[in-house]
Coordinates of C-alpha atoms in Angstrom, one line a residue:
Chain M
X1 CA 0.3 -0.2 -0.2
X2 CA 2.7 2.5 1.1
X3 CA 4.8 1.1 -2.0
X4 CA 2.4 1.9 -4.2
X5 CA 1.4 5.2 -3.0
X6 CA 5.2 6.2 -3.0
X7 CA 5.8 4.6 -6.3
X8 CA 8.4 2.2 -5.0
X9 CA 10.6 5.1 -4.7
X10 CA 11.4 4.5 -1.1
X11 CA 13.5 7.1 1.1
X12 CA 16.2 4.7 1.5
X13 CA 17.7 5.7 4.5
X14 CA 16.6 5.1 8.1
X15 CA 17.1 8.7 9.2
X16 CA 15.6 10.3 6.3
X17 CA 12.3 8.1 6.4
X18 CA 12.4 9.1 10.4
X19 CA 12.7 12.7 9.6
X20 CA 9.8 12.8 6.9
X21 CA 7.6 10.9 8.9
X22 CA 8.3 13.6 11.6
X23 CA 7.4 16.1 9.1
X24 CA 4.3 14.5 7.8
X25 CA 3.3 13.7 11.1
X26 CA 3.9 17.5 12.4
X27 CA 2.3 18.9 9.5
X28 CA -0.9 16.7 9.4
X29 CA -1.4 17.5 13.1
X30 CA 0.0 21.2 13.3
X31 CA -3.2 22.6 14.2
X32 CA -3.6 20.5 17.4
X33 CA 0.2 20.4 18.1
X34 CA 0.9 23.9 17.5
X35 CA -1.6 26.0 18.4
X36 CA -1.5 29.5 17.4
X37 CA -2.3 31.6 14.2
X38 CA 1.6 32.3 13.3
X39 CA 2.1 28.4 13.5
X40 CA -0.7 27.4 11.3
X41 CA 0.3 30.2 8.8
X42 CA 3.9 28.5 9.0
X43 CA 2.8 25.2 8.4
X44 CA 0.0 26.1 5.4
X45 CA 3.3 28.0 3.9
X46 CA 5.3 24.8 4.1
X47 CA 2.5 22.6 2.6
X48 CA 2.4 24.7 -0.2
X49 CA 6.1 25.3 -1.0
X50 CA 6.6 21.7 -0.7
X51 CA 4.5 21.2 -3.8
X52 CA 5.9 24.3 -5.4
X53 CA 9.8 23.3 -4.9
X54 CA 9.1 19.5 -5.9
X55 CA 7.3 21.0 -9.1
X56 CA 10.5 22.7 -9.6
X57 CA 12.7 19.8 -8.7
X58 CA 10.8 17.8 -11.5
X59 CA 11.9 20.3 -13.9
X60 CA 15.7 21.0 -12.5
X61 CA 16.6 17.9 -11.0
X62 CA 15.0 15.5 -13.2
X63 CA 14.6 17.1 -16.7
X64 CA 18.0 19.2 -15.9
X65 CA 16.3 22.4 -17.1
X66 CA 17.1 25.7 -15.2
X67 CA 13.8 28.4 -15.6
X68 CA 13.3 31.1 -13.8
X69 CA 9.9 31.6 -14.8
X70 CA 8.5 29.2 -11.8
X71 CA 7.3 32.0 -10.2
X72 CA 5.0 32.9 -12.8
X73 CA 3.1 29.9 -13.2
X74 CA 2.8 30.2 -9.7
X75 CA 1.3 33.7 -10.0
X76 CA -0.5 32.5 -12.7
X77 CA -2.5 30.0 -10.6
X78 CA -2.9 32.3 -7.8
X79 CA -4.0 35.2 -9.8
X80 CA -6.3 33.0 -11.7
X81 CA -8.2 31.7 -8.4
X82 CA -7.9 35.5 -6.7
X83 CA -9.7 37.1 -10.0
X84 CA -12.3 34.4 -10.1
X85 CA -13.0 34.6 -6.5
X86 CA -13.2 38.5 -6.9
X87 CA -15.4 38.4 -10.3
X88 CA -17.9 35.9 -9.4
X89 CA -17.9 36.1 -5.6
X90 CA -16.8 34.0 -3.1
X91 CA -17.8 29.9 -3.9
X92 CA -16.6 26.8 -4.9
X93 CA -17.4 27.4 -8.1
X94 CA -15.4 30.5 -8.4
X95 CA -12.2 28.3 -7.0
X96 CA -13.1 25.8 -9.6
X97 CA -13.4 27.7 -12.7
X98 CA -10.4 30.5 -11.5
X99 CA -8.1 27.1 -10.6
X100 CA -9.0 25.9 -13.6
X101 CA -8.3 29.2 -16.1
X102 CA -4.7 29.7 -14.2
X103 CA -3.8 25.7 -15.0
X104 CA -4.8 26.1 -18.8
X105 CA -3.0 29.4 -19.5
X106 CA 0.2 28.6 -17.6
X107 CA -0.1 25.3 -19.2
X108 CA -0.2 27.2 -22.5
X109 CA 2.6 29.5 -21.8
X110 CA 4.7 27.0 -21.0
X111 CA 4.2 25.0 -23.9
X112 CA 5.0 28.3 -26.2
X113 CA 8.0 28.9 -24.0
X114 CA 9.1 25.6 -24.0
X115 CA 8.6 25.1 -27.7
X116 CA 10.2 28.3 -29.2
X117 CA 12.9 27.9 -26.5
X118 CA 14.1 24.7 -25.5
X119 CA 15.6 23.6 -28.8
X120 CA 18.8 25.8 -27.9
X121 CA 21.5 25.9 -25.5
X122 CA 20.2 25.6 -21.8
X123 CA 21.7 29.1 -20.9
X124 CA 19.3 30.9 -23.7
X125 CA 16.4 29.3 -22.4
X126 CA 17.3 30.2 -18.8
X127 CA 17.8 33.6 -20.0
X128 CA 14.5 33.4 -22.0
X129 CA 12.3 32.4 -19.1
X130 CA 14.0 35.2 -16.8
X131 CA 12.7 37.6 -19.3
X132 CA 9.2 36.2 -19.8
X133 CA 8.7 36.2 -16.3
X134 CA 10.2 39.7 -15.5
X135 CA 8.2 41.2 -18.5
X136 CA 4.7 39.0 -16.8
X137 CA 5.5 40.9 -13.1
X138 CA 6.0 44.2 -14.6
X139 CA 2.7 43.8 -16.8
X140 CA 1.0 42.5 -13.6
X141 CA 1.9 45.4 -11.5
X142 CA 1.0 47.6 -14.4
X143 CA -2.4 46.5 -15.0
X144 CA -3.7 47.4 -11.7
X145 CA -7.1 47.5 -13.3
X146 CA -7.5 44.3 -13.1
X147 CA -4.6 43.0 -10.6
X148 CA -4.7 45.4 -7.8
X149 CA -1.1 46.6 -9.0
X150 CA 1.7 46.2 -6.1
X151 CA -1.0 46.2 -3.9
X152 CA -2.6 43.2 -5.1
X153 CA -6.2 41.7 -4.5
X154 CA -8.0 41.1 -1.1
X155 CA -11.1 38.9 -1.7
X156 CA -13.4 36.7 0.2
X157 CA -13.2 33.1 0.1
X158 CA -16.1 30.6 0.7
X159 CA -17.6 30.9 4.0
X160 CA -16.7 27.1 5.0
X161 CA -13.3 28.1 4.7
X162 CA -13.0 30.9 7.1
X163 CA -13.1 31.1 11.1
X164 CA -16.8 32.3 10.7
X165 CA -17.7 29.1 9.9
X166 CA -18.3 26.5 13.3
X167 CA -18.5 23.4 12.9
X168 CA -18.6 21.9 16.2
X169 CA -20.0 23.9 19.3
X170 CA -16.7 22.9 21.6
X171 CA -13.1 22.7 21.1
X172 CA -11.8 19.6 20.5
X173 CA -8.2 19.0 22.4
X174 CA -8.5 22.9 23.1
X175 CA -8.8 23.6 19.3
X176 CA -11.5 25.3 17.5
X177 CA -13.1 22.9 14.8
X178 CA -14.2 25.7 12.5
X179 CA -13.9 27.0 8.5
X180 CA -10.1 27.8 9.1
X181 CA -9.1 24.2 10.4
X182 CA -11.1 23.3 7.0
X183 CA -9.3 25.7 5.2
X184 CA -6.0 24.2 6.5
X185 CA -6.7 20.5 5.8
X186 CA -7.9 21.6 2.2
X187 CA -4.2 23.2 1.7
X188 CA -2.6 20.2 3.5
X189 CA -4.6 17.2 1.4
X190 CA -4.3 18.8 -1.9
X191 CA -0.8 19.2 -0.8
X192 CA -0.1 15.8 -0.3
X193 CA -1.8 14.7 -3.5
X194 CA -0.1 16.7 -5.6
X195 CA 3.1 15.4 -4.3
X196 CA 2.2 11.9 -4.6
X197 CA 1.6 12.4 -7.9
X198 CA 4.7 13.9 -8.8
X199 CA 6.2 11.4 -7.0
X200 CA 4.6 8.9 -9.3
X201 CA 5.4 11.0 -12.5
X202 CA 9.3 11.0 -11.7
X203 CA 9.0 7.5 -11.0
X204 CA 7.3 6.5 -14.2
X205 CA 8.8 5.7 -17.5
X206 CA 8.2 9.0 -18.3
X207 CA 10.1 10.7 -15.2
X208 CA 13.1 8.1 -16.3
X209 CA 13.1 9.5 -19.9
X210 CA 13.5 12.9 -18.4
X211 CA 16.4 11.5 -16.4
X212 CA 18.0 10.0 -19.6
X213 CA 17.4 13.5 -21.5
X214 CA 19.1 15.3 -18.3
X215 CA 22.4 12.9 -18.8
X216 CA 22.8 13.0 -22.4
X217 CA 20.3 14.6 -24.5
X218 CA 22.5 13.5 -27.6
X219 CA 22.1 9.7 -26.8
X220 CA 18.4 10.1 -25.7
X221 CA 18.0 11.2 -29.6
X222 CA 20.1 8.3 -31.0
X223 CA 17.8 5.6 -29.1
X224 CA 14.5 7.1 -30.3
X225 CA 13.6 9.5 -27.7
X226 CA 12.3 13.0 -29.2
X227 CA 14.0 15.3 -26.8
X228 CA 12.0 18.4 -27.5
X229 CA 9.0 17.0 -26.5
X230 CA 10.2 15.5 -23.7
X231 CA 11.5 18.9 -22.4
X232 CA 8.4 20.6 -23.2
X233 CA 6.2 18.4 -21.5
X234 CA 8.5 18.6 -18.5
X235 CA 8.2 22.2 -18.4
X236 CA 4.4 22.2 -18.9
X237 CA 3.8 19.6 -16.1
X238 CA 5.9 21.6 -13.5
X239 CA 3.7 25.0 -14.9
X240 CA 0.3 23.1 -14.1
X241 CA 1.8 22.1 -10.7
X242 CA 3.2 25.4 -9.8
X243 CA -0.2 27.1 -10.8
X244 CA -2.1 24.5 -8.7
X245 CA 0.1 25.2 -5.2
X246 CA -0.2 29.4 -6.1
X247 CA -4.3 28.4 -6.2
X248 CA -3.8 26.9 -2.8
X249 CA -1.9 30.0 -1.6
X250 CA -4.4 32.3 -2.8
X251 CA -7.1 30.3 -0.8
X252 CA -5.3 30.0 2.2
X253 CA -4.2 33.7 2.5
X254 CA -7.2 35.6 1.0
X255 CA -4.8 37.8 -0.8
X256 CA -3.0 37.9 -3.9
X257 CA -0.3 40.2 -4.7
X258 CA 3.3 40.3 -6.8
X259 CA 5.6 40.5 -3.8
X260 CA 3.8 36.7 -2.3
X261 CA 3.7 34.8 -5.7
X262 CA 6.1 36.7 -8.6
X263 CA 8.8 38.1 -7.0
X264 CA 12.5 37.2 -7.9
X265 CA 12.9 36.8 -4.2
X266 CA 10.5 33.5 -4.3
X267 CA 12.3 32.2 -7.3
X268 CA 15.5 32.3 -5.2
X269 CA 14.4 30.9 -2.3
X270 CA 12.8 28.1 -4.6
X271 CA 16.0 27.1 -5.8
X272 CA 17.8 27.6 -2.7
X273 CA 15.1 24.8 -1.1
X274 CA 15.8 22.3 -4.1
X275 CA 19.4 22.4 -3.6
X276 CA 19.4 22.3 0.0
X277 CA 17.2 19.3 0.3
X278 CA 18.9 17.4 -2.8
X279 CA 18.3 17.9 -6.7
X280 CA 16.4 15.2 -7.9
X281 CA 15.4 13.3 -5.2
X282 CA 11.4 14.9 -4.6
X283 CA 11.8 14.2 -0.9
X284 CA 14.3 17.0 -0.8
X285 CA 11.4 19.4 -1.5
X286 CA 9.9 18.4 1.9
X287 CA 13.2 19.1 3.6
X288 CA 14.0 21.8 1.9
X289 CA 11.1 23.9 2.2
X290 CA 10.5 22.9 5.8
X291 CA 13.6 23.6 7.2
X292 CA 14.2 27.0 4.9
X293 CA 10.3 28.0 5.9
X294 CA 10.9 27.5 9.6
X295 CA 14.3 29.6 9.5
X296 CA 12.9 32.2 7.4
X297 CA 10.4 32.6 10.1
X298 CA 11.5 31.9 13.4
X299 CA 15.6 32.6 13.1
X300 CA 14.9 35.8 13.7
X301 CA 12.8 35.1 17.3
X302 CA 16.1 32.6 17.9
X303 CA 18.4 35.0 17.3
X304 CA 16.8 37.6 19.6
X305 CA 16.8 35.0 22.0
X306 CA 20.5 34.6 21.6
X307 CA 21.1 38.6 21.5
X308 CA 19.6 38.8 24.4
X309 CA 21.4 35.8 26.3
X310 CA 24.7 37.1 25.0
X311 CA 24.0 40.9 25.9
X312 CA 27.2 40.7 28.0
X313 CA 29.6 39.8 25.3
X314 CA 29.8 42.9 23.3
X315 CA 31.2 41.4 19.8
X316 CA 29.0 38.2 19.8
X317 CA 25.9 39.8 20.9
X318 CA 25.9 41.9 17.7
X319 CA 26.6 39.2 15.7
X320 CA 23.1 37.8 16.8
X321 CA 20.9 40.7 16.6
X322 CA 17.8 39.9 14.9
X323 CA 18.1 42.0 12.3
X324 CA 21.3 40.3 10.6
X325 CA 18.8 37.2 10.4
X326 CA 19.4 37.0 6.3
X327 CA 23.2 37.3 7.1
X328 CA 22.8 33.7 8.8
X329 CA 20.4 32.5 6.5
X330 CA 23.3 33.0 3.8
X331 CA 25.9 31.2 6.0
X332 CA 23.5 28.2 6.6
X333 CA 23.0 27.8 2.9
X334 CA 26.9 28.2 1.7
X335 CA 27.8 25.8 4.6
X336 CA 24.9 23.6 3.7
X337 CA 25.9 23.6 0.1
X338 CA 29.6 22.8 1.2
X339 CA 28.9 20.1 3.4
X340 CA 26.0 18.4 1.4
X341 CA 26.5 19.1 -2.1
X342 CA 24.2 16.6 -2.9
X343 CA 21.7 18.0 -0.6
X344 CA 20.3 16.6 2.5
X345 CA 18.6 13.5 1.3
X346 CA 21.7 12.8 -1.0
X347 CA 24.1 13.0 2.1
X348 CA 21.7 10.5 4.4
X349 CA 21.6 8.1 1.4
X350 CA 25.5 8.4 1.2
X351 CA 25.6 8.1 4.9
X352 CA 23.8 4.4 4.9
X353 CA 26.0 3.0 2.4
Chain E
X1 CA 16.6 -15.1 -58.7
X2 CA 16.0 -11.2 -58.9
X3 CA 18.6 -8.7 -57.5
X4 CA 17.6 -7.7 -54.3
X5 CA 16.9 -3.8 -53.3
X6 CA 19.9 -3.0 -50.6
X7 CA 18.5 -2.1 -47.3
X8 CA 20.7 1.1 -47.3
X9 CA 22.1 3.3 -50.1
X10 CA 23.7 6.4 -50.1
X11 CA 23.8 8.5 -53.3
X12 CA 26.0 11.3 -54.0
X13 CA 26.2 11.9 -50.4
X14 CA 28.2 15.2 -49.6
X15 CA 28.7 17.4 -46.6
X16 CA 30.8 20.5 -46.1
X17 CA 31.8 22.6 -43.4
X18 CA 32.5 26.0 -44.9
X19 CA 35.2 25.0 -47.8
X20 CA 36.1 21.9 -46.5
X21 CA 34.2 18.7 -48.0
X22 CA 34.2 16.3 -45.4
X23 CA 32.5 14.0 -47.0
X24 CA 32.4 14.2 -51.1
X25 CA 29.8 12.6 -53.1
X26 CA 29.9 9.2 -51.7
X27 CA 27.4 6.7 -53.6
X28 CA 27.1 3.3 -51.8
X29 CA 24.7 0.5 -51.2
X30 CA 24.7 -2.1 -48.5
X31 CA 23.3 -5.1 -48.8
X32 CA 20.9 -7.0 -46.4
X33 CA 22.5 -9.2 -44.3
X34 CA 26.2 -8.1 -44.9
X35 CA 29.3 -6.6 -42.8
X36 CA 30.7 -3.8 -44.5
X37 CA 34.1 -2.2 -43.1
X38 CA 34.8 1.1 -43.7
X39 CA 38.8 2.1 -43.4
X40 CA 40.8 5.4 -44.0
X41 CA 43.1 7.4 -42.6
X42 CA 42.2 9.4 -39.6
X43 CA 40.1 12.4 -40.8
X44 CA 39.1 10.6 -44.3
X45 CA 35.3 11.0 -43.0
X46 CA 34.2 7.9 -41.8
X47 CA 32.8 8.9 -38.6
X48 CA 31.1 12.0 -40.7
X49 CA 29.8 9.5 -43.0
X50 CA 28.3 7.7 -40.2
X51 CA 26.3 10.8 -38.9
X52 CA 25.2 11.3 -42.1
X53 CA 23.5 7.9 -42.2
X54 CA 22.5 8.2 -38.6
X55 CA 21.0 11.9 -38.9
X56 CA 23.3 13.5 -36.2
X57 CA 24.7 15.5 -39.0
X58 CA 22.3 16.9 -42.4
X59 CA 23.5 16.2 -45.8
X60 CA 24.5 19.5 -47.8
X61 CA 23.8 17.3 -50.9
X62 CA 22.9 13.7 -51.8
X63 CA 20.4 11.3 -50.5
X64 CA 20.1 8.8 -48.0
X65 CA 18.2 5.8 -48.6
X66 CA 16.8 3.4 -46.3
X67 CA 14.3 0.4 -47.4
X68 CA 13.3 2.3 -50.5
X69 CA 12.8 5.2 -48.4
X70 CA 14.4 8.7 -48.1
X71 CA 15.3 9.4 -45.1
X72 CA 17.5 12.6 -46.0
X73 CA 15.8 15.2 -44.0
X74 CA 14.6 12.7 -41.1
X75 CA 15.5 13.5 -37.7
X76 CA 17.9 11.5 -35.5
X77 CA 14.6 9.4 -33.5
X78 CA 12.9 9.0 -36.6
X79 CA 15.9 7.1 -38.0
X80 CA 16.2 5.2 -35.2
X81 CA 12.2 4.0 -35.3
X82 CA 13.1 2.5 -39.1
X83 CA 15.7 0.6 -38.0
X84 CA 19.2 2.3 -37.7
X85 CA 20.8 1.6 -34.6
X86 CA 24.2 3.3 -33.9
X87 CA 27.4 2.8 -31.3
X88 CA 29.2 5.7 -30.9
X89 CA 33.0 6.1 -30.9
X90 CA 33.4 8.2 -28.1
X91 CA 31.6 6.2 -25.4
X92 CA 28.0 8.3 -25.2
X93 CA 26.2 6.7 -22.5
X94 CA 24.0 8.1 -19.3
X95 CA 26.4 8.4 -16.8
X96 CA 24.6 9.0 -13.5
X97 CA 22.0 6.1 -13.7
X98 CA 23.1 2.4 -13.3
X99 CA 24.2 0.3 -15.8
X100 CA 20.8 -1.6 -16.4
X101 CA 18.8 1.3 -16.6
X102 CA 20.9 2.7 -19.6
X103 CA 19.7 -0.7 -21.5
X104 CA 16.0 -0.6 -19.8
X105 CA 15.9 3.5 -21.7
X106 CA 16.5 1.5 -24.7
X107 CA 14.2 -1.2 -24.3
X108 CA 11.6 1.5 -23.3
X109 CA 12.0 3.4 -26.0
X110 CA 11.5 0.7 -28.3
X111 CA 8.7 -0.2 -26.5
X112 CA 7.1 3.2 -27.1
X113 CA 6.1 3.7 -23.5
X114 CA 8.7 7.0 -23.0
X115 CA 5.5 9.4 -22.1
X116 CA 3.5 6.7 -19.8
X117 CA 3.5 8.9 -17.0
X118 CA 1.1 7.0 -14.7
X119 CA 2.7 3.5 -14.3
X120 CA 5.9 3.0 -12.3
X121 CA 8.8 2.1 -14.6
X122 CA 9.7 -0.9 -12.4
X123 CA 6.8 -2.3 -12.9
X124 CA 7.3 -3.2 -16.6
X125 CA 9.1 -6.6 -16.0
X126 CA 9.7 -7.1 -19.7
X127 CA 11.7 -4.2 -20.0
X128 CA 14.0 -5.0 -17.3
X129 CA 14.2 -8.8 -18.7
X130 CA 15.1 -7.6 -21.9
X131 CA 17.7 -5.4 -20.4
X132 CA 19.2 -8.3 -18.6
X133 CA 19.0 -10.3 -21.6
X134 CA 21.4 -7.5 -23.8
X135 CA 23.5 -7.4 -21.1
X136 CA 23.9 -10.9 -20.6
X137 CA 25.2 -10.8 -24.2
X138 CA 27.8 -8.3 -23.8
X139 CA 29.1 -10.0 -20.5
X140 CA 27.8 -7.0 -18.4
X141 CA 25.4 -9.0 -16.5
X142 CA 27.5 -8.8 -13.0
X143 CA 27.6 -5.1 -13.3
X144 CA 23.8 -3.9 -13.7
X145 CA 23.4 -2.1 -10.7
X146 CA 26.9 -0.2 -11.1
X147 CA 26.5 4.0 -11.7
X148 CA 27.8 4.1 -15.3
X149 CA 30.0 6.7 -14.4
X150 CA 32.3 4.6 -12.0
X151 CA 32.5 1.7 -14.7
X152 CA 35.7 0.7 -16.2
X153 CA 36.5 2.3 -19.9
X154 CA 36.5 -1.5 -21.0
X155 CA 33.0 -1.9 -19.7
X156 CA 31.8 1.5 -20.9
X157 CA 32.6 0.5 -24.4
X158 CA 30.8 -2.9 -24.0
X159 CA 27.8 -1.1 -22.8
X160 CA 27.9 1.7 -25.7
X161 CA 27.7 -1.4 -27.8
X162 CA 24.4 -3.3 -25.8
X163 CA 22.5 0.3 -26.2
X164 CA 22.4 -0.3 -29.9
X165 CA 21.8 -4.1 -29.7
X166 CA 19.0 -3.4 -27.0
X167 CA 17.3 -1.4 -30.3
X168 CA 17.3 -4.7 -32.4
X169 CA 18.0 -2.6 -35.3
X170 CA 18.2 -3.7 -39.0
X171 CA 21.3 -1.3 -39.5
X172 CA 24.1 -1.7 -36.8
X173 CA 26.9 1.0 -37.3
X174 CA 29.9 0.2 -35.1
X175 CA 32.3 3.0 -34.9
X176 CA 35.5 1.4 -33.8
X177 CA 34.0 -0.5 -31.3
X178 CA 37.1 -2.4 -30.0
X179 CA 39.2 1.1 -29.5
X180 CA 40.6 1.4 -25.9
X181 CA 39.5 -2.1 -25.0
X182 CA 42.1 -4.4 -23.1
X183 CA 43.1 -7.4 -24.9
X184 CA 41.1 -10.0 -23.1
X185 CA 38.0 -7.9 -23.8
X186 CA 38.5 -7.5 -27.5
X187 CA 37.2 -11.0 -28.1
X188 CA 33.8 -10.6 -26.7
X189 CA 33.1 -7.6 -29.0
X190 CA 34.3 -9.7 -31.9
X191 CA 32.0 -12.8 -30.8
X192 CA 29.1 -10.6 -30.7
X193 CA 29.6 -8.9 -33.9
X194 CA 30.0 -12.4 -35.6
X195 CA 27.1 -13.8 -33.8
X196 CA 24.8 -10.8 -34.9
X197 CA 26.5 -11.3 -38.4
X198 CA 24.5 -15.1 -38.5
X199 CA 21.1 -13.1 -38.6
X200 CA 20.7 -12.8 -42.4
X201 CA 18.5 -9.5 -41.4
X202 CA 21.0 -7.6 -39.9
X203 CA 23.4 -5.5 -41.9
X204 CA 26.5 -4.0 -40.4
X205 CA 28.6 -1.2 -40.8
X206 CA 31.8 -1.1 -39.2
X207 CA 34.7 1.7 -38.9
X208 CA 37.9 -0.3 -37.5
X209 CA 41.4 0.2 -37.7
X210 CA 42.6 -3.3 -36.7
X211 CA 43.3 -5.0 -40.1
X212 CA 42.9 -8.7 -38.5
X213 CA 39.8 -7.7 -37.4
X214 CA 38.4 -6.3 -40.6
X215 CA 39.8 -9.8 -42.5
X216 CA 37.9 -12.0 -39.8
X217 CA 34.8 -10.2 -39.9
X218 CA 34.2 -8.2 -43.5
X219 CA 32.4 -9.1 -46.6
X220 CA 33.3 -6.1 -48.2
X221 CA 35.6 -3.2 -47.6
X222 CA 35.2 0.6 -48.7
X223 CA 37.7 3.0 -48.3
X224 CA 37.3 6.8 -47.9
X225 CA 40.1 9.1 -48.3
X226 CA 39.3 12.9 -48.1
X227 CA 36.0 12.3 -48.0
X228 CA 35.5 10.3 -51.0
X229 CA 35.4 6.6 -51.9
X230 CA 38.3 5.8 -53.4
X231 CA 37.6 1.9 -53.4
X232 CA 35.1 -0.9 -53.0
X233 CA 35.3 -4.6 -53.0
X234 CA 36.4 -7.9 -51.6
X235 CA 38.6 -7.6 -48.3
X236 CA 41.5 -9.3 -49.9
X237 CA 41.6 -7.1 -53.2
X238 CA 40.9 -3.8 -51.2
X239 CA 43.7 -4.6 -48.7
X240 CA 45.9 -5.4 -51.4
X241 CA 45.3 -1.7 -53.0
X242 CA 48.0 0.8 -52.8
X243 CA 46.4 3.3 -51.6
X244 CA 45.0 1.2 -48.4
X245 CA 48.6 0.1 -48.0
X246 CA 49.9 3.7 -48.2
X247 CA 47.0 4.6 -45.7
X248 CA 47.9 1.5 -43.2
X249 CA 51.1 0.4 -43.8
X250 CA 53.2 2.8 -45.6
X251 CA 52.7 5.5 -43.2
X252 CA 53.2 2.9 -39.9
X253 CA 57.2 2.9 -40.6
X254 CA 57.4 6.8 -41.5
X255 CA 56.0 7.9 -38.1
X256 CA 58.1 5.2 -36.0

């Protein structure tokens, strides 16, 4: 059963299995284990980013394609859902057609970019995606009549997904059973399903072909694979998955703006998460997203504590001041790339053998 | 008995790189079930001629005909589908994948399963069995689990040939299959080519420098020199020709 669910692609390391299990259980029971708004926001963000990062790993780690347009597809999904909810009201039908439209548009963009530019050298494709994504971000911030510009869109979501909707009169384990909880589980289970689908794709004959294309496109052609179609399909698939992740974010946040979906900063975060977790492993997305977002959210607090504790030491206390958290995130990143060039998952698997 | 159509034919096949004519109006027909050795000094255009047939290069002029169909403009995968198999001179494998996976990928391409996204690759037992079968043929069965980049050079050469055999092509093109192999490994590949030759449906093109290998295998030899076809015929006759003597024997003492 579990083997089928994981498509036969087991974590292949005891430590890794335990860590993954811990992450999945924590996310599944997050509302009960870590009560509080901020921790629930963090948990939902981790779920969504696991899908986003895994979909980027499908492209980068498995197909060997470097794209900078991933946040664009993420944004298309988010804006699709956001615009639908704004235009046709807070219903599930709006969510459905908005998400559908976002997915179709993302797929069409990916198909066009893929067919036009995947024939050429990898660096050229990367540049094209960078240019298209930048143009798209500018267009979105300029078209404020439609997208709200830099301010983004605030909208209502179906009442069943908001705290106002009470499912049970009493608390269960000290947690209110309301629409917010439903919303979290919508995010959690959608993310879980999307992840399992991607795990299947990378372990399918198609996924294996992508690895062959990544390793040696020249030989892949010579044994009969039409490389351009495989690359384009991978680009479209990862765009669709990113758009679905964007749609989840739009539903969860009740807000969609350039800073939460389209910014280059998020693109770089995704890259870091894939590399930290381990490229071409899928499970790396779970670890990379979890560690990175936890660091992003809690490193400042942790450093505040450290700064207070070391306030009597002149130099050290300055180093760990909360506003220097980006510096430390950078240090963490450099150390992890230096010591785990194959990512955390790669390192854990090597340890076993 | 009527004269059989050649399975593969090149007509005035030519490619120019700028002013340099690398392959110059080569017309040659290859009959089903034969092994033709292609010889010539370095830079004579042997590998370029192969690239024109298997599609890595596109001809400037002339035609490539396979089974009566003009494939001059066909893509590499299309030619592969039509029955052309190629083993490369410089080893050209999938380095981060296992030996078995390399061959399994060929079997998967042959089965047309490349776009199947919903089944688990390992569940297609027949592809794995096919891979095992081919690996046994080239004596690599014990290295199936190894990652290719860590494989000894000789084994990589064997795997190079295995990838072509797994395709089950009608036309097999070997580009110096024994280059860089140790003395005790060469016979494995030669025996393999001999056994492939037994199959009357297979046509083999072989670029090779070792004259003893050519003598023992070839039905016919063609000689390329500066891109042009300069000799064509029975092995014994062709080897005796001055141009071959010069290319293979005359220059050796000079160089030494």
